Coordinates of C-alpha atoms and ligand atoms in Angstrom, one line a residue:
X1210 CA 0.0 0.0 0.0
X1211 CA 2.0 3.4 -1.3
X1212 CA -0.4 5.9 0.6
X1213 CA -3.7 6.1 2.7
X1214 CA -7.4 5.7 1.3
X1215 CA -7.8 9.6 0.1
X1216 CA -4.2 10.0 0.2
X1217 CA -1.2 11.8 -1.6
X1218 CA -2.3 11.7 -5.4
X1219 CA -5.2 13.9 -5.4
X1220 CA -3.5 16.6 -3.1
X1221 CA -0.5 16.4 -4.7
X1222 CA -2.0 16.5 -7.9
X1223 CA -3.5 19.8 -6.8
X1224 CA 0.1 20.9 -5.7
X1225 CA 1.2 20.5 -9.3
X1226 CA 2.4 24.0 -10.6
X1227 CA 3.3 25.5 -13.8
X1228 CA 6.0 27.9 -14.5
X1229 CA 6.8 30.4 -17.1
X1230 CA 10.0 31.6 -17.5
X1231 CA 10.0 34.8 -20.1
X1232 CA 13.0 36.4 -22.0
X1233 CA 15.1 34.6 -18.7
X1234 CA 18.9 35.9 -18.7
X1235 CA 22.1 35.4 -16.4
X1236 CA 25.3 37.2 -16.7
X1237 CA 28.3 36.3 -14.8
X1238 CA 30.4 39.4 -15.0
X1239 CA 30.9 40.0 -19.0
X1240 CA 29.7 36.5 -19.4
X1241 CA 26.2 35.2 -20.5
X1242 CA 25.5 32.4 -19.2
X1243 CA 21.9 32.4 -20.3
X1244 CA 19.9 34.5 -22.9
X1245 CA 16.7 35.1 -23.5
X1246 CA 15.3 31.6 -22.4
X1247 CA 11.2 31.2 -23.1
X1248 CA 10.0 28.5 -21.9
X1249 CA 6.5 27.3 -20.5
X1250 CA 6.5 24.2 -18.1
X1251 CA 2.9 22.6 -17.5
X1252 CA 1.1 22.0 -14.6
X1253 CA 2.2 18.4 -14.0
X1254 CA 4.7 18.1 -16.8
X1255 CA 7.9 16.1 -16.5
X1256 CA 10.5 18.8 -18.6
X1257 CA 14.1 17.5 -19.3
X1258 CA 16.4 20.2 -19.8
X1259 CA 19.2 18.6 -22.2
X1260 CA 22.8 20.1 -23.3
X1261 CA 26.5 19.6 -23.2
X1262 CA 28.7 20.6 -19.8
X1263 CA 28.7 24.5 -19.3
X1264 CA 25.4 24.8 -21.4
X1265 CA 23.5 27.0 -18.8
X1266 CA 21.2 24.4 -17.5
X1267 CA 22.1 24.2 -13.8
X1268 CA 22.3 28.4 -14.0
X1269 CA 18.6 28.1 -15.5
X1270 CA 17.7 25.3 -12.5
X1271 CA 18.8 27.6 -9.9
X1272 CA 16.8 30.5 -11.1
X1273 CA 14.1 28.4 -10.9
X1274 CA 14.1 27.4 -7.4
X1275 CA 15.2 31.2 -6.9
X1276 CA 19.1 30.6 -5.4
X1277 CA 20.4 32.6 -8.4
X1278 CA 18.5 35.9 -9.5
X1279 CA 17.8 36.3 -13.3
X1280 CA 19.6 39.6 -14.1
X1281 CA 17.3 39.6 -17.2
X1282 CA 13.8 38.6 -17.2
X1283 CA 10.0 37.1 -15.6
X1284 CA 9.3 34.4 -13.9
X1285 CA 5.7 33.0 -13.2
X1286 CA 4.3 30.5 -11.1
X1287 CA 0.7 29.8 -11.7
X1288 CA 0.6 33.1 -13.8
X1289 CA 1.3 34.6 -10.7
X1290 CA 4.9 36.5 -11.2
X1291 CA 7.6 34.9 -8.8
X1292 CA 10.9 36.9 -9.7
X1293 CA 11.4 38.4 -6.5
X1294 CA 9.9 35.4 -4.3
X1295 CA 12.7 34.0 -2.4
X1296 CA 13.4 30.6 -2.7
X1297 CA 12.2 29.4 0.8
X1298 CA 8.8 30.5 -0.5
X1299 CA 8.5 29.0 -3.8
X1300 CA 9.5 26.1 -1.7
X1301 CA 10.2 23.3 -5.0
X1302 CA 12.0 19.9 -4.1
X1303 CA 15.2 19.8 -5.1
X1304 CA 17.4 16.4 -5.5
X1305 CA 21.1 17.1 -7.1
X1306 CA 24.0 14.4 -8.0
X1307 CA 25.8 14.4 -4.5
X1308 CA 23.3 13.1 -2.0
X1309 CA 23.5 16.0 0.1
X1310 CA 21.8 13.5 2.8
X1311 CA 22.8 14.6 6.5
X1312 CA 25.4 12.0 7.4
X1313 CA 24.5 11.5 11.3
X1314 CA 21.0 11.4 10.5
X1315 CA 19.2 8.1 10.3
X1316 CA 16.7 7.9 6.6
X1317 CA 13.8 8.6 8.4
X1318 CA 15.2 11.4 10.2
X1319 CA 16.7 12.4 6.9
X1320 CA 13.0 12.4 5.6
X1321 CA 11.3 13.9 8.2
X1322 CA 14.0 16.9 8.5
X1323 CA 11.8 19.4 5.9
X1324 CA 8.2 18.5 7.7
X1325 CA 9.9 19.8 11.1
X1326 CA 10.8 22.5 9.5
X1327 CA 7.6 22.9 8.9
X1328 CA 6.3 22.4 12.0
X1329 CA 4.2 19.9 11.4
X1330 CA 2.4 17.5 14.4
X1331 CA 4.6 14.5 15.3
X1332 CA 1.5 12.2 14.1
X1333 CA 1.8 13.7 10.6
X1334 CA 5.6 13.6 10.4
X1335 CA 5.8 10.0 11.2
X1336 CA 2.8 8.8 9.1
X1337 CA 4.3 10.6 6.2
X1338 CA 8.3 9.5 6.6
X1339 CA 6.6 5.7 6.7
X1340 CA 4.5 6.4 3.3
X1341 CA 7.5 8.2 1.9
X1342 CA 10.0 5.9 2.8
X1343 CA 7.5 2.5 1.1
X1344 CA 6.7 5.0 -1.9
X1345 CA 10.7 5.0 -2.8
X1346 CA 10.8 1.2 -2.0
X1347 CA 13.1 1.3 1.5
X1348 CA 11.0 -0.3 3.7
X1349 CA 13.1 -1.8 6.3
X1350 CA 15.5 0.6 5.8
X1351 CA 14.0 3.5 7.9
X1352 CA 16.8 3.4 10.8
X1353 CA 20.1 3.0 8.6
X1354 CA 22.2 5.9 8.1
X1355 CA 22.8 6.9 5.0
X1356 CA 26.4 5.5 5.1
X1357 CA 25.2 1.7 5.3
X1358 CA 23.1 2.5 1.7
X1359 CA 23.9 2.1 -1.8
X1360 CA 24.3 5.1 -4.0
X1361 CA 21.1 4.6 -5.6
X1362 CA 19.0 3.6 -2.2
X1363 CA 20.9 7.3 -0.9
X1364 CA 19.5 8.9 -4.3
X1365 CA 16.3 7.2 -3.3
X1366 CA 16.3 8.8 0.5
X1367 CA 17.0 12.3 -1.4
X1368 CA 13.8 11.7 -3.7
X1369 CA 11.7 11.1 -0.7
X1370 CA 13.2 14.2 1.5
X1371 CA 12.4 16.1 -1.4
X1372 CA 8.9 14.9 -1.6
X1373 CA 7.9 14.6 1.4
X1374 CA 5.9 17.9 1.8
X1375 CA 4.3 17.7 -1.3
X1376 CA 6.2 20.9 -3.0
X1377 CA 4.8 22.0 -6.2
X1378 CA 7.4 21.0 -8.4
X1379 CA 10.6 19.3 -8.0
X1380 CA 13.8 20.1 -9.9
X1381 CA 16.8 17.4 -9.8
X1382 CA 20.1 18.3 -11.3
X1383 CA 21.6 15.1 -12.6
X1384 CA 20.7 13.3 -10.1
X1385 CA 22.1 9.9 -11.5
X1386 CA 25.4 10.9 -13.1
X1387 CA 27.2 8.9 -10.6
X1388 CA 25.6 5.6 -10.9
X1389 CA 26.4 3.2 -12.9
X1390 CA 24.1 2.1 -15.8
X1391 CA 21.5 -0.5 -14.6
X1392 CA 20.9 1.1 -11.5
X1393 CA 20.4 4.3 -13.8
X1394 CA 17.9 2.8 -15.2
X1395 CA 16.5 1.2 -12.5
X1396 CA 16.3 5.3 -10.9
X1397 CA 15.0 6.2 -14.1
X1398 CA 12.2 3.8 -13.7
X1399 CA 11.5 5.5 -10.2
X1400 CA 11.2 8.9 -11.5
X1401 CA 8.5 8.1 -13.5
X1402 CA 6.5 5.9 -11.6
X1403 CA 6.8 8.6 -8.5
X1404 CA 5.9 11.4 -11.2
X1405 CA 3.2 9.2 -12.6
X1406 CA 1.8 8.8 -9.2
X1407 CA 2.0 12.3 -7.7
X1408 CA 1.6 14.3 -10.7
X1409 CA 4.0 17.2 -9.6
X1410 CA 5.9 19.0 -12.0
X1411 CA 9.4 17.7 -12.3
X1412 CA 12.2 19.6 -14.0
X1413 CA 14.5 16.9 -14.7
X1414 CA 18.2 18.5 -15.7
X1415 CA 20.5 15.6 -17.6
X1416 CA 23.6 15.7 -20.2
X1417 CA 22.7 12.3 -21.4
X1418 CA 20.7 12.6 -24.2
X1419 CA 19.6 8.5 -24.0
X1420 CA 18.4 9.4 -20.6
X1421 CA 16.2 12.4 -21.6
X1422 CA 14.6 11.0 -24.2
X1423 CA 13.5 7.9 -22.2
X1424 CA 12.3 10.3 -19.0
X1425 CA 10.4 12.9 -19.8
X1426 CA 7.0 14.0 -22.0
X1427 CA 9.4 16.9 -23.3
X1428 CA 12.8 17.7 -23.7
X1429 CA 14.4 21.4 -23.6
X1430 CA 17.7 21.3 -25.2
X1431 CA 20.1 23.9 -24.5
X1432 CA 23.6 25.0 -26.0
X1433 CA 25.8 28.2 -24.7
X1434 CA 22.8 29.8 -22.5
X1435 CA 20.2 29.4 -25.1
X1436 CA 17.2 27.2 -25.9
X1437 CA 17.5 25.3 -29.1
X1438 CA 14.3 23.3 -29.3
X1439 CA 11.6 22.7 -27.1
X1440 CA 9.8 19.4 -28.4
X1441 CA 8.2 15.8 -27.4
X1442 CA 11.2 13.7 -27.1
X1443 CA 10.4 11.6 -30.8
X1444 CA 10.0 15.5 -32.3
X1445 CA 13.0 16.3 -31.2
X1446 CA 14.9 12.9 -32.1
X1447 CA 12.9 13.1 -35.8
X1448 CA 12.6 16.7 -36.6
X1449 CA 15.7 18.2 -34.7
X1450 CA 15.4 22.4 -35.4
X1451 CA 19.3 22.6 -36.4
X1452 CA 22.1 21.2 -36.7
X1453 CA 23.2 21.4 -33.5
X1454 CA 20.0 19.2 -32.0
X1455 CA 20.7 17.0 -34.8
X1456 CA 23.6 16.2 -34.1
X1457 CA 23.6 16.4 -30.3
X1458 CA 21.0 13.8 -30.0
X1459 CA 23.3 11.2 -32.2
X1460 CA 24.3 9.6 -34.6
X1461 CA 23.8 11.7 -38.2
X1462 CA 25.0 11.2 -41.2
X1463 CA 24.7 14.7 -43.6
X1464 CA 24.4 14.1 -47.6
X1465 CA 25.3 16.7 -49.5
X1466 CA 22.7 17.5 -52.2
X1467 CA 23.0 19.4 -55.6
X1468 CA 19.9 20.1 -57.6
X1469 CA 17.4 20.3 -55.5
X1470 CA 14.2 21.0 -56.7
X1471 CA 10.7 20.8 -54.7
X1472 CA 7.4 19.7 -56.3
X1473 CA 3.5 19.6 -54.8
X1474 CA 4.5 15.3 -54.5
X1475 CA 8.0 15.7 -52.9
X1476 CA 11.8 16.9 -53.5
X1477 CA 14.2 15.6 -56.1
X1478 CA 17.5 15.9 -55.5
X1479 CA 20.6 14.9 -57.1
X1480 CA 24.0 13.0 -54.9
X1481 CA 26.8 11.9 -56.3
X1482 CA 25.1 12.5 -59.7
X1483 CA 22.0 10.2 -58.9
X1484 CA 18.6 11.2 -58.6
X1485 CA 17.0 10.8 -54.9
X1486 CA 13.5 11.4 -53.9
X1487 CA 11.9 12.8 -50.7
X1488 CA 8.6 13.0 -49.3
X1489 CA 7.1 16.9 -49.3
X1490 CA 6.8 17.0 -45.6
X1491 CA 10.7 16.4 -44.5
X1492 CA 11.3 20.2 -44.4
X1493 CA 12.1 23.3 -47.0
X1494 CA 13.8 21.5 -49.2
X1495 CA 17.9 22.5 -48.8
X1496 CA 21.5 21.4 -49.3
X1497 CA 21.8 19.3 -46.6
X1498 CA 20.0 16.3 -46.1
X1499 CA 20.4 14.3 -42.5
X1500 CA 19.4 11.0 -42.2
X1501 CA 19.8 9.0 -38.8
X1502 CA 22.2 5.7 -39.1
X1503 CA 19.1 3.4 -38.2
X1504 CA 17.3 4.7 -41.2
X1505 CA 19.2 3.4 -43.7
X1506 CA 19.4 -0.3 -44.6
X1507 CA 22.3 -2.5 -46.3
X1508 CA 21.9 -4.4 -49.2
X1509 CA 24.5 -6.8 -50.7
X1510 CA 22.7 -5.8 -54.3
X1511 CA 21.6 -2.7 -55.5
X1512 CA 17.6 -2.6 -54.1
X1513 CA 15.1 -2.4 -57.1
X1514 CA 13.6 0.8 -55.9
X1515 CA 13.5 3.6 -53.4
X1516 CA 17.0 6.0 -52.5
X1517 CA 19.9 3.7 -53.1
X1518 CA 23.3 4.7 -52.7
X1519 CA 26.9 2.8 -53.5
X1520 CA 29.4 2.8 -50.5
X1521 CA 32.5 0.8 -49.4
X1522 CA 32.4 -0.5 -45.7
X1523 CA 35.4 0.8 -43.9
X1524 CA 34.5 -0.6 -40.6
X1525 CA 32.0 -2.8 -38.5
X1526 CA 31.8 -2.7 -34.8
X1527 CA 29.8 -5.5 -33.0
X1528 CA 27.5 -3.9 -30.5
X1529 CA 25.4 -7.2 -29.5
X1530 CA 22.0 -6.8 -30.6
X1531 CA 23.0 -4.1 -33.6
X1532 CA 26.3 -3.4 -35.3
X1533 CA 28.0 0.1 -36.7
X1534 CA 28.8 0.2 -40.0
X1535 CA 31.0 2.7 -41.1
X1536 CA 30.9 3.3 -45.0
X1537 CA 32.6 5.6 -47.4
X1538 CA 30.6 6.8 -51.1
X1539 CA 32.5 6.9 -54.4
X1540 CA 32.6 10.5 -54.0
X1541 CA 34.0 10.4 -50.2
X1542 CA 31.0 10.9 -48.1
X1543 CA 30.9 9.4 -44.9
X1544 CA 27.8 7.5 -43.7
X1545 CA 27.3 5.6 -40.6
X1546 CA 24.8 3.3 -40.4
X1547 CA 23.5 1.1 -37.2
X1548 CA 21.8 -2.4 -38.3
X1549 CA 20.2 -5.5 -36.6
X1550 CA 23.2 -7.7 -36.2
X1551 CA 21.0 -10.3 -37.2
X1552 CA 19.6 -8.7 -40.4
X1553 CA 23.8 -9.1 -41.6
X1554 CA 25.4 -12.0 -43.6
X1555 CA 27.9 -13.0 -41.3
X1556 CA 30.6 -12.8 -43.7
X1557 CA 30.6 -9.1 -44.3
X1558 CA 34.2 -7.9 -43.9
X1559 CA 35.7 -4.1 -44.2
X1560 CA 36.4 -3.9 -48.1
X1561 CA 33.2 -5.0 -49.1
X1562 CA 31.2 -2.8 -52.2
X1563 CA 27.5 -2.4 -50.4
X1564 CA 24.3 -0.5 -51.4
X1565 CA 22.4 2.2 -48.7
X1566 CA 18.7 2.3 -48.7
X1567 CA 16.1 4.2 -47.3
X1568 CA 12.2 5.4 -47.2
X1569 CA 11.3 8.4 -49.1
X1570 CA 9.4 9.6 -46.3
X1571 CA 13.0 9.2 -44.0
X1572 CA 15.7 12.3 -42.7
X1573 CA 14.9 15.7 -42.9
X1574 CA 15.9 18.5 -44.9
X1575 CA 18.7 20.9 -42.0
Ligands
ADP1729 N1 28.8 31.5 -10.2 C1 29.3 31.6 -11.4 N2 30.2 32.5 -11.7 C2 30.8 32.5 -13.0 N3 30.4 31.7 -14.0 C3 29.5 30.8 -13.7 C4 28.9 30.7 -12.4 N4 28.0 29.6 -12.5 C5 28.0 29.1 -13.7 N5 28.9 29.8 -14.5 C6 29.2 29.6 -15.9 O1 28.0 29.6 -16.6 C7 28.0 28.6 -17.6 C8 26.9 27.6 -17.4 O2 27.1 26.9 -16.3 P1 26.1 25.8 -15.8 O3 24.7 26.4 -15.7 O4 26.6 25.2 -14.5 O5 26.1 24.7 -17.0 P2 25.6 23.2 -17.0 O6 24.8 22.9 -15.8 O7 24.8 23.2 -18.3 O8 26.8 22.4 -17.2 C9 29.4 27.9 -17.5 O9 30.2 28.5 -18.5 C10 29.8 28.2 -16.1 O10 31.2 28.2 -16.0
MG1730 MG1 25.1 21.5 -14.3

């Protein structure tokens, strides 16, 4: 049983809060660290915000929960404007990458620390450290300090500090860099079953691309202080805005087009002197065409139909369930491709003259 009869979910749910940030900037000195950030996070959304190291993201995190000012810009909360509202008001959760759990304290103590600042009655602390500490799975280990826990249950104590007063929304600040893979994923998991289940609105900050997409409803990507794309993860993944999404989300191969001419049906373009077709919708039609690696197929023969392309394989690297190809065109473009090991004849070797394929209605005009 996670909570009582008429429990958390439906106040909680209440709790949830949106935010606007508007024309949001941050200088450090002569630097900008942020500029001009618009952004609208829903009541009950789960936001990841997504960019390199030294992107702005934690700077933009901070103004949020209102431990850095914005020397540019508005803030709302619930329409209401929230620029000047210190942080103990706004009151979010916060969770970051070092556990910033109190060492002496036991879990529950650790828990219960933010409802006795509160003030609230001993009876309601200790009925809410036991459904906090059962929602984040660590029954049984209420009276451990934090020292005798794994790094994920300690990331697991922070989540439940941080929740345990039902704040409005909670921010974490890669809050799983330190982990190691599976139990990344395994925290992952968490987060969205605990935002599922409370419907707060979480602001989820990450580097790793892999994990934003998996986490959240939308992902805010960010690159030197400003906001490239905000967009449903599979938007963002399939119809990067520029380059620089394109490429930061993966693996993209770029084919350089000549001849490119758009009609009411679709866009016919010439590579390498062939012809290649693609659908009307994939974008204004340009020079540059971008095509992810699992888009494109190998073929031993040259297909019958659809975009083909001649390439040399350079390289394969074995990744279990799919292997990298690495291939080369006649006229020295690179292309990387990523197929089902098992769709490959086993005796493909570097050296070997291949053919590319893919869907007309595949890639996107950048
Ligand atoms: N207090 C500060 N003083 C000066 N520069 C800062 C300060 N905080 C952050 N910066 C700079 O602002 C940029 C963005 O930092 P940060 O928001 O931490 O990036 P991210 O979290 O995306 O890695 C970086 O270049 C960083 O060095
Ligand atoms: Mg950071």
């Amino acid at each position: 049983m996670r909570r009582g009869k008429d429990g958390g979910r439906r106040v909680a749910k209440a709790k949830a809060a949106e935010i606007g940030a508007e024309r949001i900037g941050k200088s450090f000195g002569t630097f900008e660290a942020l500029t001009d950030v618009n952004l609208t996070i829903g009541r009950g959304e789960f936001l990841t915000l997504l960019g390199p190291s030294g992107s702005g993201k934690t700077t933009f995190l901070m103004i949020l929960a209102g431990f850095e000012a914005a020397t540019r810009g508005r803030l709302t909360l619930d329409g209401q404007d929230m620029t000047q509202t210190p942080a103990e008001a706004r009151a979010f959760g916060m969770v970051f990458q070092g556990y910033a759990l109190f060492p002496h304290m036991t879990v529950e103590d650790n828990i219960a620390f933010p409802l006795k600042v509160q003030r609230r009655s001993a009876g309601d602390i200790k009925r809410r450290v036991t459904e906090m500490v059962e929602m984040v799975g660590l029954g049984g280990h209420g009276h451990k300090r934090p020292s005798a826990l794994s790094g994920g249950q300690q990331q697991r104590v922070a989540l439940a500090r941080a929740l345990a007063y039902d704040p409005p929304v909670l921010l974490l600040d890669e809050p799983f860099s330190a982990l190691d893979k599976n139990l990344r994923g395994q925290m992952q998991d968490e987060v969205r079953r605990l935002h599922r289940d409370l419907g707060t609105t979480f602001v989820f900050v990450t580097h790793d691309q892999s994990e934003a997409l998996a986490l959240s409803s939308r992902v805010a990507i960010f690159n030197h202080g400003q906001l490239q794309q905000v967009a449903p993860s599979r938007e963002v993944y399939e119809r990067p805005a520029n380059r620089f999404v394109a490429e930061f989300l993966g693996q993209i191969n770029i084919l350089p087009l000549g001849g490119v001419s758009a009609g009411a049906s679709g866009t016919t373009a010439t590579f390498e002197g062939q012809t290649l077709t693609m659908a009307a919708f994939l974008g204004a039609p340009t020079t540059s065409f971008a095509l992810r690696p699992e888009y494109m197929s190998l073929h031993m023969v040259a297909p019958q139909d659809g975009n083909a392309i001649r390439a040399a394989l350079l390289d394969l690297t074995y990744l279990g369930a799919t292997t990298e190809l690495a291939l080369k065109t006649p006229g020295g473009t690179a292309l990387s491709l990523s197929q089902p090991t098992a769709s490959l004849p086993s005796s493909l070797t570097p050296g070997a003259e291949v053919w590319v394929s893919w869907a007309a209605d595949r890639g996107l005009f950048l």
